[in-house]
Amino acid sequence: MNTASRNHDCRAGQEFRDGIDLPGWEEQSVWGWDPPAGSFFAQLWRNGSTGDEPDIWISGVDTVFRWPSGIVLEIVERTPESPAKVVAALGLAAPQPRLRDDAEVIALLRSAVDREKTALRRGAIHALGWTQGFAKTTPVLRGEWRGPRPTAAEVEAEHHLVTGALHRPGGDRDFLSGVDASLWWLLTRGSDTWFL
């Protein structure tokens, strides 16, 4: 079994507690489901830490923490680690993520060029363009993208970020919805292209 995928199917309400295999944090950090709070939690201690309180404590009854992706988003925002590393460290990575064929993605992007640029469509175009190497920033956190085209694992990790972001109050929900729908389609999990 791929250890990066050990929690891939975890869902709200499923009681579990697991380590976090994030380099520099892996010695005593944990995450899991907190039944009394009805949400996921994470406690991260830097390796070598001797304090009773974790360096990063993520919990609450906030709707963002009712999804594992909310924990991913918070850890990415509070550490210098990449989304793909965090998803793997939590064991949430899909066993074998795959992306649609480039020709199919390019054809879809071309079909969107002359349409009205709604926020939903701009989000979808940005996300699909990022996967083809056309965007200089990531779709969700809008961080600089320095690498080559993202791998399937990096696209899946970005999808975790958008899921977490969509469950937060505020933000550009229409843009994020476009990112969410296009990445879901790109990861071959849906066939409808209503977002463009």
PDB file of C-alpha atoms in Angstrom:
ATOM      1  CA  MET A   1       0.000   0.000   0.000  1.00  0.00           C
ATOM      2  CA  ASN A   2       1.200   3.496  -0.809  1.00  0.00           C
ATOM      3  CA  THR A   3       1.687   5.161   2.587  1.00  0.00           C
ATOM      4  CA  ALA A   4       1.007   8.556   0.991  1.00  0.00           C
ATOM      5  CA  SER A   5      -2.504   7.228   0.267  1.00  0.00           C
ATOM      6  CA  ARG A   6      -3.316   5.625   3.627  1.00  0.00           C
ATOM      7  CA  ASN A   7      -5.993   8.227   4.494  1.00  0.00           C
ATOM      8  CA  HIS A   8      -7.164   8.947   0.948  1.00  0.00           C
ATOM      9  CA  ASP A   9     -10.727   7.877   1.747  1.00  0.00           C
ATOM     10  CA  CYS A  10     -11.047   9.496   5.200  1.00  0.00           C
ATOM     11  CA  ARG A  11     -14.281  11.386   5.709  1.00  0.00           C
ATOM     12  CA  ALA A  12     -15.937  13.526   8.344  1.00  0.00           C
ATOM     13  CA  GLY A  13     -17.152  11.470  11.282  1.00  0.00           C
ATOM     14  CA  GLN A  14     -14.679   8.658  10.712  1.00  0.00           C
ATOM     15  CA  GLU A  15     -12.741   8.377  13.949  1.00  0.00           C
ATOM     16  CA  PHE A  16      -9.019   8.170  13.420  1.00  0.00           C
ATOM     17  CA  ARG A  17      -5.759   9.645  14.594  1.00  0.00           C
ATOM     18  CA  ASP A  18      -2.636   9.477  12.484  1.00  0.00           C
ATOM     19  CA  GLY A  19       0.880  10.851  12.357  1.00  0.00           C
ATOM     20  CA  ILE A  20       1.948  13.618   9.992  1.00  0.00           C
ATOM     21  CA  ASP A  21       4.963  12.576   7.921  1.00  0.00           C
ATOM     22  CA  LEU A  22       6.087  16.116   7.127  1.00  0.00           C
ATOM     23  CA  PRO A  23       9.894  16.435   7.229  1.00  0.00           C
ATOM     24  CA  GLY A  24      10.935  18.557  10.188  1.00  0.00           C
ATOM     25  CA  TRP A  25       7.592  17.971  11.901  1.00  0.00           C
ATOM     26  CA  GLU A  26       7.164  14.191  11.784  1.00  0.00           C
ATOM     27  CA  GLU A  27       8.438  13.127  15.228  1.00  0.00           C
ATOM     28  CA  GLN A  28       5.275  13.852  17.222  1.00  0.00           C
ATOM     29  CA  SER A  29       2.784  15.683  14.992  1.00  0.00           C
ATOM     30  CA  VAL A  30      -0.706  14.185  14.637  1.00  0.00           C
ATOM     31  CA  TRP A  31      -3.989  14.864  12.941  1.00  0.00           C
ATOM     32  CA  GLY A  32      -7.381  13.205  12.927  1.00  0.00           C
ATOM     33  CA  TRP A  33     -11.071  13.535  13.644  1.00  0.00           C
ATOM     34  CA  ASP A  34     -12.239  15.153  16.883  1.00  0.00           C
ATOM     35  CA  PRO A  35     -15.740  13.744  17.670  1.00  0.00           C
ATOM     36  CA  PRO A  36     -16.726  16.360  20.303  1.00  0.00           C
ATOM     37  CA  ALA A  37     -15.858  19.247  17.968  1.00  0.00           C
ATOM     38  CA  GLY A  38     -17.249  17.489  14.900  1.00  0.00           C
ATOM     39  CA  SER A  39     -14.221  18.472  12.841  1.00  0.00           C
ATOM     40  CA  PHE A  40     -10.707  17.496  11.875  1.00  0.00           C
ATOM     41  CA  PHE A  41      -7.735  18.753  13.866  1.00  0.00           C
ATOM     42  CA  ALA A  42      -3.950  18.872  13.526  1.00  0.00           C
ATOM     43  CA  GLN A  43      -1.220  19.392  16.112  1.00  0.00           C
ATOM     44  CA  LEU A  44       2.259  19.994  14.738  1.00  0.00           C
ATOM     45  CA  TRP A  45       5.408  20.083  16.815  1.00  0.00           C
ATOM     46  CA  ARG A  46       8.736  20.911  15.194  1.00  0.00           C
ATOM     47  CA  ASN A  47      11.177  18.050  15.574  1.00  0.00           C
ATOM     48  CA  GLY A  48      13.073  18.438  18.833  1.00  0.00           C
ATOM     49  CA  SER A  49      10.340  20.556  20.431  1.00  0.00           C
ATOM     50  CA  THR A  50       9.978  19.929  24.157  1.00  0.00           C
ATOM     51  CA  GLY A  51       6.962  22.133  24.824  1.00  0.00           C
ATOM     52  CA  ASP A  52       3.604  20.794  25.925  1.00  0.00           C
ATOM     53  CA  GLU A  53       1.750  22.955  23.406  1.00  0.00           C
ATOM     54  CA  PRO A  54       2.149  22.277  19.675  1.00  0.00           C
ATOM     55  CA  ASP A  55       3.836  24.899  17.505  1.00  0.00           C
ATOM     56  CA  ILE A  56       0.799  24.801  15.215  1.00  0.00           C
ATOM     57  CA  TRP A  57      -2.632  23.848  16.516  1.00  0.00           C
ATOM     58  CA  ILE A  58      -5.454  23.640  14.008  1.00  0.00           C
ATOM     59  CA  SER A  59      -8.927  22.853  15.279  1.00  0.00           C
ATOM     60  CA  GLY A  60     -12.373  24.241  15.721  1.00  0.00           C
ATOM     61  CA  VAL A  61     -15.961  23.838  14.728  1.00  0.00           C
ATOM     62  CA  ASP A  62     -15.413  26.035  11.674  1.00  0.00           C
ATOM     63  CA  THR A  63     -16.857  24.465   8.519  1.00  0.00           C
ATOM     64  CA  VAL A  64     -13.431  24.538   6.870  1.00  0.00           C
ATOM     65  CA  PHE A  65     -12.243  21.847   9.310  1.00  0.00           C
ATOM     66  CA  ARG A  66     -15.111  19.494   8.536  1.00  0.00           C
ATOM     67  CA  TRP A  67     -13.049  18.462   5.493  1.00  0.00           C
ATOM     68  CA  PRO A  68      -9.499  17.057   5.427  1.00  0.00           C
ATOM     69  CA  SER A  69      -8.720  19.663   2.765  1.00  0.00           C
ATOM     70  CA  GLY A  70      -9.217  22.422   5.339  1.00  0.00           C
ATOM     71  CA  ILE A  71      -6.340  20.957   7.345  1.00  0.00           C
ATOM     72  CA  VAL A  72      -4.202  20.795   4.166  1.00  0.00           C
ATOM     73  CA  LEU A  73      -4.883  24.468   3.428  1.00  0.00           C
ATOM     74  CA  GLU A  74      -4.002  25.586   6.960  1.00  0.00           C
ATOM     75  CA  ILE A  75      -0.755  23.593   7.077  1.00  0.00           C
ATOM     76  CA  VAL A  76       0.305  24.926   3.664  1.00  0.00           C
ATOM     77  CA  GLU A  77      -0.371  28.485   4.835  1.00  0.00           C
ATOM     78  CA  ARG A  78       1.541  28.033   8.103  1.00  0.00           C
ATOM     79  CA  THR A  79       4.595  26.128   6.856  1.00  0.00           C
ATOM     80  CA  PRO A  80       6.921  26.556   3.888  1.00  0.00           C
ATOM     81  CA  GLU A  81       5.962  23.131   2.532  1.00  0.00           C
ATOM     82  CA  SER A  82       4.419  22.539  -0.875  1.00  0.00           C
ATOM     83  CA  PRO A  83       0.784  21.445  -1.104  1.00  0.00           C
ATOM     84  CA  ALA A  84       1.816  18.085  -2.637  1.00  0.00           C
ATOM     85  CA  LYS A  85       4.173  17.389   0.292  1.00  0.00           C
ATOM     86  CA  VAL A  86       1.450  18.216   2.815  1.00  0.00           C
ATOM     87  CA  VAL A  87      -1.151  16.044   1.053  1.00  0.00           C
ATOM     88  CA  ALA A  88       1.312  13.131   1.018  1.00  0.00           C
ATOM     89  CA  ALA A  89       2.347  13.753   4.660  1.00  0.00           C
ATOM     90  CA  LEU A  90      -1.294  13.479   5.759  1.00  0.00           C
ATOM     91  CA  GLY A  91      -1.731  10.329   3.683  1.00  0.00           C
ATOM     92  CA  LEU A  92      -4.423  11.984   1.539  1.00  0.00           C
ATOM     93  CA  ALA A  93      -2.761  11.554  -1.852  1.00  0.00           C
ATOM     94  CA  ALA A  94      -4.711   9.581  -4.415  1.00  0.00           C
ATOM     95  CA  PRO A  95      -3.031   6.239  -5.090  1.00  0.00           C
ATOM     96  CA  GLN A  96      -2.427   6.963  -8.791  1.00  0.00           C
ATOM     97  CA  PRO A  97      -3.736  10.373  -9.851  1.00  0.00           C
ATOM     98  CA  ARG A  98      -3.867  10.981 -13.565  1.00  0.00           C
ATOM     99  CA  LEU A  99      -4.661  13.916 -15.782  1.00  0.00           C
ATOM    100  CA  ARG A 100      -6.595  14.254 -19.009  1.00  0.00           C
ATOM    101  CA  ASP A 101      -4.716  14.292 -22.281  1.00  0.00           C
ATOM    102  CA  ASP A 102      -3.061  17.637 -23.140  1.00  0.00           C
ATOM    103  CA  ALA A 103      -4.858  17.866 -26.483  1.00  0.00           C
ATOM    104  CA  GLU A 104      -8.230  17.630 -24.712  1.00  0.00           C
ATOM    105  CA  VAL A 105      -7.243  20.368 -22.245  1.00  0.00           C
ATOM    106  CA  ILE A 106      -5.939  22.683 -24.977  1.00  0.00           C
ATOM    107  CA  ALA A 107      -9.110  22.172 -27.033  1.00  0.00           C
ATOM    108  CA  LEU A 108     -11.225  23.097 -24.017  1.00  0.00           C
ATOM    109  CA  LEU A 109      -9.127  26.200 -23.340  1.00  0.00           C
ATOM    110  CA  ARG A 110      -9.421  27.300 -26.978  1.00  0.00           C
ATOM    111  CA  SER A 111     -13.185  26.965 -26.820  1.00  0.00           C
ATOM    112  CA  ALA A 112     -13.251  29.388 -23.866  1.00  0.00           C
ATOM    113  CA  VAL A 113     -11.234  32.173 -25.521  1.00  0.00           C
ATOM    114  CA  ASP A 114     -14.115  34.036 -27.140  1.00  0.00           C
ATOM    115  CA  ARG A 115     -16.632  33.610 -24.355  1.00  0.00           C
ATOM    116  CA  GLU A 116     -17.561  36.160 -21.712  1.00  0.00           C
ATOM    117  CA  LYS A 117     -14.986  36.074 -18.915  1.00  0.00           C
ATOM    118  CA  THR A 118     -17.133  35.503 -15.830  1.00  0.00           C
ATOM    119  CA  ALA A 119     -15.348  34.892 -12.519  1.00  0.00           C
ATOM    120  CA  LEU A 120     -16.215  31.199 -12.749  1.00  0.00           C
ATOM    121  CA  ARG A 121     -14.755  30.953 -16.261  1.00  0.00           C
ATOM    122  CA  ARG A 122     -11.646  32.975 -15.281  1.00  0.00           C
ATOM    123  CA  GLY A 123     -10.999  30.515 -12.441  1.00  0.00           C
ATOM    124  CA  ALA A 124     -11.385  27.531 -14.746  1.00  0.00           C
ATOM    125  CA  ILE A 125      -9.167  29.067 -17.432  1.00  0.00           C
ATOM    126  CA  HIS A 126      -6.478  29.979 -14.904  1.00  0.00           C
ATOM    127  CA  ALA A 127      -6.444  26.481 -13.412  1.00  0.00           C
ATOM    128  CA  LEU A 128      -6.375  24.690 -16.772  1.00  0.00           C
ATOM    129  CA  GLY A 129      -3.765  27.118 -18.110  1.00  0.00           C
ATOM    130  CA  TRP A 130      -1.607  26.513 -15.028  1.00  0.00           C
ATOM    131  CA  THR A 131      -1.631  22.786 -15.736  1.00  0.00           C
ATOM    132  CA  GLN A 132      -0.382  23.476 -19.271  1.00  0.00           C
ATOM    133  CA  GLY A 133       2.420  25.786 -18.129  1.00  0.00           C
ATOM    134  CA  PHE A 134       0.700  29.041 -19.194  1.00  0.00           C
ATOM    135  CA  ALA A 135       0.160  30.579 -15.726  1.00  0.00           C
ATOM    136  CA  LYS A 136       2.881  32.050 -13.537  1.00  0.00           C
ATOM    137  CA  THR A 137       0.836  31.678 -10.336  1.00  0.00           C
ATOM    138  CA  THR A 138      -0.960  28.788  -8.701  1.00  0.00           C
ATOM    139  CA  PRO A 139      -4.761  28.910  -8.947  1.00  0.00           C
ATOM    140  CA  VAL A 140      -5.733  28.970  -5.259  1.00  0.00           C
ATOM    141  CA  LEU A 141      -3.121  30.779  -3.171  1.00  0.00           C
ATOM    142  CA  ARG A 142      -1.824  32.691  -6.199  1.00  0.00           C
ATOM    143  CA  GLY A 143       1.758  31.927  -5.198  1.00  0.00           C
ATOM    144  CA  GLU A 144       4.463  32.166  -7.803  1.00  0.00           C
ATOM    145  CA  TRP A 145       4.777  28.964  -9.835  1.00  0.00           C
ATOM    146  CA  ARG A 146       8.432  28.373 -10.657  1.00  0.00           C
ATOM    147  CA  GLY A 147       8.394  24.792 -11.726  1.00  0.00           C
ATOM    148  CA  PRO A 148       7.613  23.163 -15.010  1.00  0.00           C
ATOM    149  CA  ARG A 149       4.065  22.054 -15.642  1.00  0.00           C
ATOM    150  CA  PRO A 150       2.544  20.532 -12.497  1.00  0.00           C
ATOM    151  CA  THR A 151       2.403  16.783 -12.055  1.00  0.00           C
ATOM    152  CA  ALA A 152      -0.837  14.907 -11.412  1.00  0.00           C
ATOM    153  CA  ALA A 153       0.065  14.830  -7.687  1.00  0.00           C
ATOM    154  CA  GLU A 154       0.550  18.615  -7.666  1.00  0.00           C
ATOM    155  CA  VAL A 155      -2.766  19.167  -9.451  1.00  0.00           C
ATOM    156  CA  GLU A 156      -4.493  16.910  -6.936  1.00  0.00           C
ATOM    157  CA  ALA A 157      -2.891  18.849  -4.063  1.00  0.00           C
ATOM    158  CA  GLU A 158      -4.127  22.115  -5.581  1.00  0.00           C
ATOM    159  CA  HIS A 159      -7.596  20.584  -5.683  1.00  0.00           C
ATOM    160  CA  HIS A 160      -7.330  19.952  -1.926  1.00  0.00           C
ATOM    161  CA  LEU A 161      -6.451  23.629  -1.443  1.00  0.00           C
ATOM    162  CA  VAL A 162      -9.449  24.826  -3.440  1.00  0.00           C
ATOM    163  CA  THR A 163     -11.778  22.490  -1.510  1.00  0.00           C
ATOM    164  CA  GLY A 164     -10.447  23.943   1.757  1.00  0.00           C
ATOM    165  CA  ALA A 165     -10.738  27.513   0.438  1.00  0.00           C
ATOM    166  CA  LEU A 166     -14.319  26.995  -0.733  1.00  0.00           C
ATOM    167  CA  HIS A 167     -15.352  26.047   2.799  1.00  0.00           C
ATOM    168  CA  ARG A 168     -13.942  29.248   4.272  1.00  0.00           C
ATOM    169  CA  PRO A 169     -16.169  32.262   4.574  1.00  0.00           C
ATOM    170  CA  GLY A 170     -15.469  35.047   2.084  1.00  0.00           C
ATOM    171  CA  GLY A 171     -13.113  34.940  -0.849  1.00  0.00           C
ATOM    172  CA  ASP A 172     -13.882  34.961  -4.534  1.00  0.00           C
ATOM    173  CA  ARG A 173     -16.204  31.954  -4.462  1.00  0.00           C
ATOM    174  CA  ASP A 174     -17.097  32.128  -8.163  1.00  0.00           C
ATOM    175  CA  PHE A 175     -13.423  32.130  -9.209  1.00  0.00           C
ATOM    176  CA  LEU A 176     -12.660  29.298  -6.763  1.00  0.00           C
ATOM    177  CA  SER A 177     -15.661  27.330  -8.023  1.00  0.00           C
ATOM    178  CA  GLY A 178     -14.220  27.551 -11.532  1.00  0.00           C
ATOM    179  CA  VAL A 179     -10.858  26.304 -10.258  1.00  0.00           C
ATOM    180  CA  ASP A 180     -12.582  23.484  -8.356  1.00  0.00           C
ATOM    181  CA  ALA A 181     -14.698  22.282 -11.275  1.00  0.00           C
ATOM    182  CA  SER A 182     -11.875  22.436 -13.815  1.00  0.00           C
ATOM    183  CA  LEU A 183      -9.382  20.573 -11.599  1.00  0.00           C
ATOM    184  CA  TRP A 184     -12.015  17.920 -10.830  1.00  0.00           C
ATOM    185  CA  TRP A 185     -12.557  17.480 -14.586  1.00  0.00           C
ATOM    186  CA  LEU A 186      -8.816  17.534 -15.294  1.00  0.00           C
ATOM    187  CA  LEU A 187      -8.210  14.768 -12.728  1.00  0.00           C
ATOM    188  CA  THR A 188     -10.676  12.646 -14.780  1.00  0.00           C
ATOM    189  CA  ARG A 189     -13.227  12.559 -11.971  1.00  0.00           C
ATOM    190  CA  GLY A 190     -15.976  14.251 -13.930  1.00  0.00           C
ATOM    191  CA  SER A 191     -16.943  14.456 -17.578  1.00  0.00           C
ATOM    192  CA  ASP A 192     -19.089  17.599 -17.700  1.00  0.00           C
ATOM    193  CA  THR A 193     -17.420  20.829 -18.830  1.00  0.00           C
ATOM    194  CA  TRP A 194     -20.231  23.189 -17.704  1.00  0.00           C
ATOM    195  CA  PHE A 195     -17.621  25.478 -16.079  1.00  0.00           C
ATOM    196  CA  LEU A 196     -16.451  26.757 -19.488  1.00  0.00           C
TER     197      LEU A 196
END
